[in-house]
């Protein structure tokens, strides 16, 4: 049995077996106890897979494209096929890699739908299934559906997660970023290059127009094709809209200028403070001389009053002369040095103000940079609304008009891949949840080795043709759109999994949903509990020491 494990899995097996030595098992830890009981390998090591990818390839007579074909690109989408039990990774230029998977078994089905990577953890342990190891976990829902390395028996066998080969999972984990789109389909679908006037175009500098008060001046809903507005002539009541990129660039430039001014103010204040220090020393010396002369004059006056001799009178005159000279000198030093002291205080106050302005400008630049995160737009026929999210947080939502709203239009994901035409337009592709002739009600024989269906481009075009959105919403989206943006159009409502710290999650109501229906959504990440990982060195008497997320 050991021989069919990969070398890394063999090492893990050895380490895990050694870890269950009686002297190291404390607190009745479930995982250690299960290892020691000699139960099946699949139960003992649910997260470390038997390397079936190569075996399946040999048996099927075809090699899986499990190696990444390009070394430096970032994946933008993963398409998981339930019927074909495979995952295909795409970057902006096409297929990047492909590997077999094992999805949810009957009763725990992995729900077909649209997801994004919400969290990544290289060493994760399940809270639901006996601390099962889930290496290179990439979370799709807070209720417990994720991509991770695991056993691949050649058929759906998980509790809703998507198991992948270990080496593939590790390579994928190293490349992906939070927010990567994951589309889970019934039958494999290939994204297709797509162009349509409805797809949003980025603003370049000051381009689209909006009323001076920021309201839509009675603008009626327009076709989605009008979302990218051509440049026009500004009337006195109109102000130019500025793209988020242009606004961020302006904020960054302003922050750099403010930082430079703050540094110059600090240097000037430092120089003035040094001069003020010298002036203060000179003023103190003149003040001390004046004080001594004043004291000597008083003593001479007292002596002359009690001894009316010529000598005492001469001493008094000399003391008076010295006092007068010290007073004149003190006044001269004050006239010369006090402005330097006052200037230093003024320069320090200016430096303080410049530093505060620089801090504020840096904060604004950071806030503007956050707005450069890819924007996601979701249009639901079920709710007749458009929703916008950025950086996994809601931006705004608004009603939309959909022609023939009682007639289904399908579910499509349009993804902006790269700038074109000097960053005035975007290159898009589209992936549909179903092929052109394989909708939710269509029957297709499950074929593990069937090729991917082409995306339903005709349906994707028709869906966009039917949608009209308010002009103001279209303009606001055009301010935000950039490579990495996406537009989702669906007959479905947003899934209950969509909430705080998520992107849009859309689940196909016509497909099995066991992996979501059986679980409740966990609290947001900042308030949810954490599960202890196996520990053999003490810790909390209740077995909690802060480990994997609570699911």
XYZ file of C-alpha atoms in Angstrom:
551
model
C 0.000 0.000 0.000
C 2.843 2.397 0.839
C 4.384 1.873 -2.597
C 1.489 3.467 -4.444
C 1.818 6.695 -2.484
C 3.820 9.603 -3.810
C 7.132 10.204 -1.983
C 5.700 13.208 -0.178
C 2.625 11.254 0.935
C 4.907 8.441 2.168
C 6.796 10.934 4.296
C 3.539 12.248 5.703
C 2.391 8.687 6.446
C 5.613 7.986 8.320
C 5.456 11.236 10.298
C 1.788 10.712 11.155
C 2.408 7.127 12.313
C 5.298 8.242 14.502
C 3.151 11.033 15.931
C 0.708 8.531 17.453
C 3.288 7.012 19.770
C 1.460 6.513 23.106
C 3.734 8.981 24.880
C 2.765 11.705 22.371
C -1.012 11.182 22.271
C -2.561 13.589 24.766
C -6.053 14.817 25.432
C -7.743 12.120 23.335
C -6.998 13.878 20.046
C -9.267 12.396 17.418
C -6.802 12.353 14.562
C -4.004 10.691 16.508
C -6.409 8.123 17.937
C -7.806 7.303 14.511
C -4.317 6.760 13.129
C -3.474 4.349 15.914
C -6.589 2.222 15.464
C -5.456 0.945 12.107
C -8.542 2.028 10.170
C -8.512 2.389 6.406
C -5.942 4.604 4.702
C -8.682 6.765 3.178
C -10.095 7.484 6.636
C -6.678 8.029 8.181
C -5.426 10.400 5.495
C -8.381 12.047 3.742
C -6.188 14.981 2.708
C -3.165 13.123 1.307
C -4.023 11.503 -1.953
C -3.045 8.274 -3.575
C -1.526 9.468 -6.817
C -4.320 8.373 -9.136
C -3.789 11.076 -11.744
C -1.060 9.160 -13.543
C -2.923 5.865 -13.131
C -6.110 7.340 -14.585
C -4.163 8.796 -17.479
C -2.605 5.423 -18.290
C -5.933 3.642 -17.950
C -7.787 6.145 -20.076
C -5.116 6.270 -22.739
C -4.880 10.066 -22.566
C -2.701 12.341 -20.486
C -4.252 14.989 -18.282
C -2.713 18.442 -18.734
C -1.797 18.645 -15.083
C 1.342 20.718 -15.592
C 1.083 24.456 -15.991
C 1.815 25.396 -19.590
C 2.992 28.947 -18.818
C 5.284 29.695 -15.941
C 4.615 33.314 -15.029
C 0.955 34.078 -15.657
C -1.730 34.397 -12.991
C -4.866 32.227 -13.259
C -8.045 34.222 -13.781
C -10.635 31.420 -13.769
C -11.093 27.779 -12.840
C -13.857 25.760 -14.504
C -14.822 22.627 -12.584
C -16.803 20.013 -14.508
C -18.989 17.759 -12.351
C -19.764 15.183 -15.017
C -16.221 14.988 -16.337
C -14.646 15.254 -12.853
C -11.922 17.621 -13.951
C -10.802 21.187 -13.402
C -9.393 23.436 -16.083
C -7.427 26.552 -15.153
C -7.461 29.546 -17.502
C -5.353 32.664 -17.660
C -5.889 35.656 -19.941
C -4.490 33.706 -22.899
C -6.367 30.415 -22.561
C -5.896 27.020 -20.917
C -3.147 27.074 -18.318
C -3.538 23.623 -16.749
C -5.976 20.754 -16.280
C -6.303 17.989 -13.688
C -8.767 15.363 -12.422
C -10.900 16.109 -9.383
C -13.305 14.429 -7.023
C -16.412 16.444 -6.152
C -19.283 15.866 -3.727
C -20.852 12.434 -3.465
C -24.602 11.820 -3.528
C -26.261 13.790 -0.744
C -23.237 16.087 -0.466
C -23.141 17.258 -4.058
C -20.890 20.163 -4.976
C -23.393 22.811 -6.117
C -23.040 24.052 -9.689
C -22.647 27.803 -9.667
C -20.326 30.790 -9.649
C -17.823 31.378 -6.843
C -14.538 33.113 -6.061
C -11.575 32.252 -3.860
C -12.297 33.891 -0.481
C -9.428 32.592 1.634
C -6.265 30.528 1.266
C -4.525 28.361 3.832
C -1.690 25.985 2.995
C -2.195 23.766 6.061
C -5.854 23.442 6.904
C -7.774 20.887 8.969
C -11.505 20.289 8.765
C -13.631 21.035 11.799
C -16.498 18.895 10.506
C -14.783 15.667 9.539
C -12.395 14.433 12.240
C -9.700 17.073 11.686
C -9.204 15.792 8.154
C -6.154 17.313 6.504
C -7.056 19.660 3.626
C -3.715 20.847 2.214
C -3.569 23.957 0.032
C -7.144 24.896 0.868
C -8.761 27.673 -1.182
C -12.146 28.536 0.276
C -15.165 29.141 -1.981
C -17.888 29.549 0.666
C -17.836 30.227 4.386
C -20.104 27.210 4.877
C -17.307 24.857 3.918
C -16.859 24.329 0.176
C -13.272 24.646 -1.002
C -10.616 23.533 -3.428
C -7.940 21.414 -1.764
C -5.701 18.382 -2.208
C -7.342 15.063 -1.452
C -8.112 11.473 -2.402
C -9.054 10.896 -6.046
C -10.946 7.584 -6.321
C -12.104 8.366 -9.868
C -15.667 9.411 -8.961
C -17.457 11.983 -6.751
C -16.516 11.093 -3.172
C -16.123 14.276 -1.106
C -18.526 16.014 1.277
C -18.930 18.930 -1.112
C -15.366 20.130 -1.583
C -13.365 19.788 -4.780
C -10.400 17.489 -4.255
C -7.420 17.843 -6.578
C -4.036 16.083 -6.978
C -1.546 17.112 -4.326
C 1.213 18.443 -6.581
C -1.339 20.227 -8.759
C -2.992 21.796 -5.696
C 0.341 23.072 -4.461
C 1.270 24.619 -7.810
C -2.179 26.174 -8.144
C -2.068 27.508 -4.578
C 1.217 29.290 -5.296
C -0.249 31.078 -8.328
C -3.784 32.039 -7.435
C -4.901 35.256 -5.786
C -7.940 35.974 -3.672
C -10.855 36.743 -5.951
C -10.050 34.217 -8.683
C -13.325 33.178 -10.293
C -14.348 29.528 -9.923
C -17.219 28.331 -12.107
C -18.648 24.897 -11.308
C -20.617 23.485 -14.243
C -22.472 20.262 -14.907
C -20.743 19.610 -18.245
C -17.371 21.119 -19.060
C -17.589 24.499 -20.800
C -14.821 26.356 -22.614
C -14.732 30.169 -22.236
C -14.910 31.946 -25.572
C -13.627 35.309 -26.725
C -16.559 37.686 -26.751
C -17.247 41.218 -27.938
C -20.448 43.186 -27.561
C -21.211 46.917 -27.389
C -22.983 46.261 -24.089
C -19.782 45.367 -22.280
C -18.428 48.174 -20.150
C -15.502 50.243 -21.353
C -13.045 52.029 -19.050
C -12.941 55.791 -18.856
C -9.642 57.339 -19.894
C -9.004 60.475 -17.888
C -12.045 62.778 -18.092
C -14.445 61.289 -20.547
C -18.054 60.596 -19.602
C -20.343 63.360 -18.407
C -22.465 63.621 -15.276
C -24.512 66.454 -13.776
C -22.738 68.912 -11.513
C -24.655 67.669 -8.470
C -23.757 64.057 -9.236
C -27.372 63.070 -10.048
C -28.589 61.698 -13.300
C -30.592 64.772 -14.370
C -33.650 62.766 -15.226
C -31.723 60.142 -17.155
C -33.934 57.284 -18.200
C -32.744 53.663 -18.225
C -30.605 52.993 -21.267
C -29.545 49.826 -22.976
C -26.540 48.181 -21.393
C -24.842 48.806 -24.708
C -24.827 52.517 -23.801
C -22.863 51.881 -20.602
C -19.641 53.116 -22.159
C -20.439 56.715 -22.986
C -18.644 58.564 -25.748
C -16.934 61.852 -24.974
C -19.179 64.894 -25.263
C -19.175 68.651 -24.870
C -19.635 69.723 -21.262
C -22.420 72.161 -20.565
C -22.217 74.586 -17.598
C -24.428 72.205 -15.587
C -22.271 69.168 -16.309
C -18.994 68.072 -14.779
C -16.565 65.566 -16.299
C -16.412 62.144 -14.677
C -12.919 60.926 -13.936
C -11.960 57.266 -14.173
C -10.902 55.555 -10.985
C -7.465 54.967 -12.484
C -7.084 58.662 -13.283
C -8.385 59.646 -9.859
C -6.015 57.188 -8.167
C -3.096 58.493 -10.213
C -4.005 62.037 -9.179
C -4.213 60.989 -5.520
C -0.854 59.233 -5.719
C 0.712 62.297 -7.342
C -0.839 64.550 -4.695
C 0.468 62.250 -1.959
C 3.963 62.366 -3.453
C 3.822 66.165 -3.636
C 2.555 66.409 -0.058
C 5.314 64.077 1.143
C 7.928 66.187 -0.638
C 6.515 69.388 0.862
C 6.436 67.803 4.317
C 10.064 66.739 3.981
C 11.080 70.237 2.859
C 9.155 71.729 5.790
C 10.898 69.333 8.182
C 14.327 70.282 6.803
C 13.536 73.989 7.052
C 12.201 73.570 10.577
C 15.291 71.569 11.548
C 17.613 74.285 10.186
C 15.579 77.055 11.852
C 15.597 75.127 15.135
C 19.390 74.857 15.040
C 19.655 78.620 14.471
C 17.084 79.220 17.197
C 19.165 77.101 19.562
C 22.199 79.275 18.940
C 20.090 82.412 19.358
C 18.657 81.081 22.602
C 22.161 80.474 23.972
C 23.221 84.011 23.029
C 20.078 85.441 24.609
C 20.650 83.466 27.787
C 24.246 84.683 28.009
C 23.165 88.335 27.527
C 20.389 87.872 30.076
C 22.823 86.382 32.600
C 25.292 89.252 32.078
C 22.492 91.774 32.513
C 21.336 90.046 35.722
C 24.862 90.060 37.191
C 25.336 93.739 36.285
C 22.002 94.566 37.894
C 23.007 92.747 41.073
C 26.391 94.474 41.196
C 24.689 97.858 40.719
C 22.372 97.214 43.673
C 25.329 96.231 45.857
C 27.252 99.364 44.799
C 24.245 101.560 45.543
C 23.905 100.033 49.015
C 27.613 100.551 49.702
C 27.520 104.141 48.495
C 24.495 104.856 50.682
C 26.155 103.624 53.862
C 29.677 104.937 53.072
C 29.599 108.307 51.312
C 33.220 108.025 50.223
C 34.735 108.893 46.897
C 35.706 105.290 46.354
C 32.165 103.969 46.850
C 30.838 106.607 44.497
C 33.326 105.553 41.814
C 32.286 101.895 42.302
C 28.648 102.874 41.967
C 29.344 104.780 38.742
C 31.285 101.844 37.317
C 28.456 99.438 38.221
C 25.922 101.762 36.615
C 27.987 101.965 33.446
C 28.312 98.158 33.304
C 24.582 97.720 33.881
C 23.746 100.220 31.130
C 26.065 98.401 28.731
C 24.534 95.000 29.658
C 21.033 96.367 29.143
C 21.931 97.774 25.733
C 23.544 94.470 24.794
C 20.526 92.490 25.979
C 18.219 94.638 23.904
C 20.475 94.202 20.880
C 20.583 90.408 21.335
C 16.812 90.253 21.782
C 16.269 92.335 18.661
C 18.611 90.060 16.723
C 17.829 86.623 18.168
C 14.150 86.670 19.057
C 13.017 86.657 15.373
C 15.090 83.494 14.855
C 13.399 81.843 17.828
C 9.967 82.927 16.653
C 10.739 81.738 13.093
C 11.769 78.320 14.396
C 8.485 77.971 16.288
C 6.600 79.002 13.154
C 8.553 76.569 10.978
C 7.906 73.735 13.419
C 4.180 74.447 13.291
C 4.288 74.519 9.491
C 6.191 71.223 9.464
C 3.549 69.721 11.758
C 0.772 70.896 9.440
C 2.650 69.643 6.359
C 3.154 66.253 8.016
C -0.578 66.022 8.810
C -1.409 66.984 5.221
C 1.008 64.348 3.924
C -0.565 61.687 6.154
C -4.040 62.634 4.925
C -2.853 62.550 1.300
C -1.267 59.120 1.832
C -4.516 57.816 3.314
C -6.478 59.172 0.351
C -4.005 57.581 -2.054
C -4.364 54.224 -0.284
C -8.165 54.519 -0.382
C -7.988 55.337 -4.093
C -5.693 52.361 -4.663
C -8.212 50.085 -2.948
C -10.782 51.273 -5.466
C -8.572 49.840 -8.205
C -9.539 46.334 -7.058
C -11.466 44.429 -9.740
C -15.149 45.323 -9.772
C -17.891 42.705 -10.097
C -21.357 43.393 -11.483
C -24.274 40.996 -11.073
C -27.606 41.343 -12.864
C -30.439 39.111 -11.678
C -33.552 38.509 -13.753
C -35.231 37.104 -10.643
C -34.905 40.373 -8.708
C -34.675 42.800 -11.648
C -31.696 44.468 -9.991
C -28.060 45.219 -10.690
C -25.513 44.793 -7.889
C -21.927 46.053 -7.764
C -19.177 44.820 -5.440
C -15.518 45.727 -5.154
C -12.908 44.157 -2.890
C -15.699 41.833 -1.647
C -17.756 44.742 -0.331
C -21.026 46.181 -1.750
C -20.681 49.425 -3.722
C -24.261 50.036 -4.835
C -27.282 48.339 -6.382
C -30.091 49.645 -8.563
C -33.173 48.394 -10.439
C -32.757 47.383 -14.073
C -35.171 46.716 -16.879
C -35.078 43.318 -18.603
C -37.135 42.798 -21.728
C -39.500 39.783 -21.566
C -38.681 39.372 -17.902
C -40.780 36.197 -17.640
C -38.606 34.435 -20.203
C -35.334 32.797 -19.023
C -32.087 34.136 -20.421
C -29.487 31.825 -18.834
C -26.427 32.406 -16.700
C -23.204 33.886 -18.075
C -19.916 35.177 -16.720
C -18.219 37.871 -18.812
C -14.606 38.516 -17.753
C -12.407 41.488 -18.671
C -8.977 40.078 -19.508
C -6.780 42.942 -20.698
C -6.744 46.479 -22.021
C -6.925 47.097 -25.750
C -6.790 50.173 -28.016
C -4.473 52.132 -25.785
C -6.383 51.277 -22.606
C -9.612 52.726 -23.976
C -11.287 49.319 -24.320
C -11.122 45.823 -22.848
C -10.771 42.301 -24.181
C -13.515 40.051 -22.784
C -14.431 36.393 -22.768
C -17.599 34.619 -21.707
C -18.390 31.297 -20.096
C -21.949 30.006 -19.897
C -23.270 27.638 -17.279
C -24.623 25.407 -20.032
C -23.825 24.783 -23.674
C -26.036 26.066 -26.455
C -28.241 22.948 -26.366
C -27.715 21.688 -22.834
C -29.678 23.966 -20.531
C -30.870 23.119 -17.021
C -33.558 20.771 -18.280
C -31.531 19.122 -21.037
C -30.298 15.569 -20.569
C -26.793 14.616 -21.503
C -25.203 11.258 -20.871
C -22.495 11.523 -18.276
C -19.210 10.871 -20.059
C -16.067 11.219 -17.985
C -13.921 11.701 -21.071
C -16.182 13.994 -23.083
C -14.610 17.164 -24.411
C -15.640 20.602 -23.249
C -18.691 22.236 -24.825
C -18.296 25.683 -26.368
C -19.768 28.582 -24.436
C -23.230 29.651 -25.558
C -22.198 32.892 -27.285
C -25.578 33.387 -28.963
C -27.353 33.172 -25.626
C -24.778 35.497 -24.063
C -25.426 38.086 -26.766
C -29.206 37.810 -26.464
C -29.012 38.243 -22.684
C -27.110 41.512 -22.998
C -29.488 42.757 -25.683
C -32.418 42.398 -23.270
C -30.953 44.451 -20.410
C -31.312 48.198 -19.832
C -29.750 49.958 -16.853
C -29.906 53.548 -15.531
C -27.375 55.848 -17.137
C -25.911 56.924 -13.788
C -25.224 53.310 -12.826
C -23.591 52.667 -16.202
C -21.355 55.691 -15.742
C -20.337 54.684 -12.225
C -19.407 51.204 -13.421
C -17.396 52.649 -16.311
C -15.382 54.604 -13.753
C -14.401 51.343 -12.012
C -14.051 48.795 -14.800
C -10.552 47.487 -15.608
C -8.874 44.128 -16.350
C -10.074 41.632 -13.758
C -13.608 43.033 -13.767
C -16.531 40.708 -14.374
C -20.190 40.888 -15.306
C -22.515 38.066 -14.243
C -25.967 37.821 -15.810
C -28.306 35.186 -14.429
C -31.898 34.095 -14.018
C -30.998 33.256 -10.408
C -31.027 35.329 -7.252
C -27.871 35.774 -5.251
C -27.166 32.759 -3.078
C -27.589 33.101 0.686
C -23.828 32.448 0.742
C -23.300 35.963 -0.604
C -22.640 38.156 2.392
C -19.894 39.969 4.203
C -16.385 39.299 2.896
C -17.627 37.473 -0.214
C -17.910 38.158 -3.892
C -21.140 37.270 -5.691
C -22.067 33.625 -5.193
C -24.691 32.267 -7.581
C -25.977 28.703 -7.253
C -27.940 26.973 -9.996
C -31.368 26.151 -8.551
C -31.941 23.378 -11.095
C -28.904 21.375 -9.961
C -28.282 19.312 -6.789
C -27.184 21.507 -3.877
C -26.380 18.985 -1.176
C -23.025 20.550 -0.294
C -24.705 23.860 0.582
C -28.129 22.753 1.813
C -26.672 20.587 4.583
C -24.568 23.388 6.059
C -25.185 26.747 7.643
C -23.115 29.733 6.639
C -20.357 30.450 9.184
C -19.924 33.902 10.762
C -17.723 36.430 8.969
C -13.990 35.775 9.292
C -13.379 38.402 11.976
C -15.896 36.825 14.397
C -15.856 33.131 13.592
C -14.245 30.609 15.896
C -11.093 28.673 15.155
C -10.448 25.007 15.465
C -7.289 23.633 17.015
C -4.917 21.680 14.835
C -3.497 18.450 16.246
C -1.037 19.334 18.990
C 0.981 16.948 21.109
C 2.496 19.435 23.532
C -0.203 20.585 25.941
C -2.215 23.745 25.280
C -5.796 24.426 26.250
C -7.441 21.688 28.344
C -10.395 21.919 25.970
C -8.301 21.211 22.883
C -8.572 24.766 21.436
C -5.407 26.583 20.476
C -6.313 28.505 17.332
C -5.940 26.680 14.037
C -8.055 26.160 10.967
C -11.289 28.048 10.294
C -14.467 26.788 11.910
C -16.029 24.558 9.234
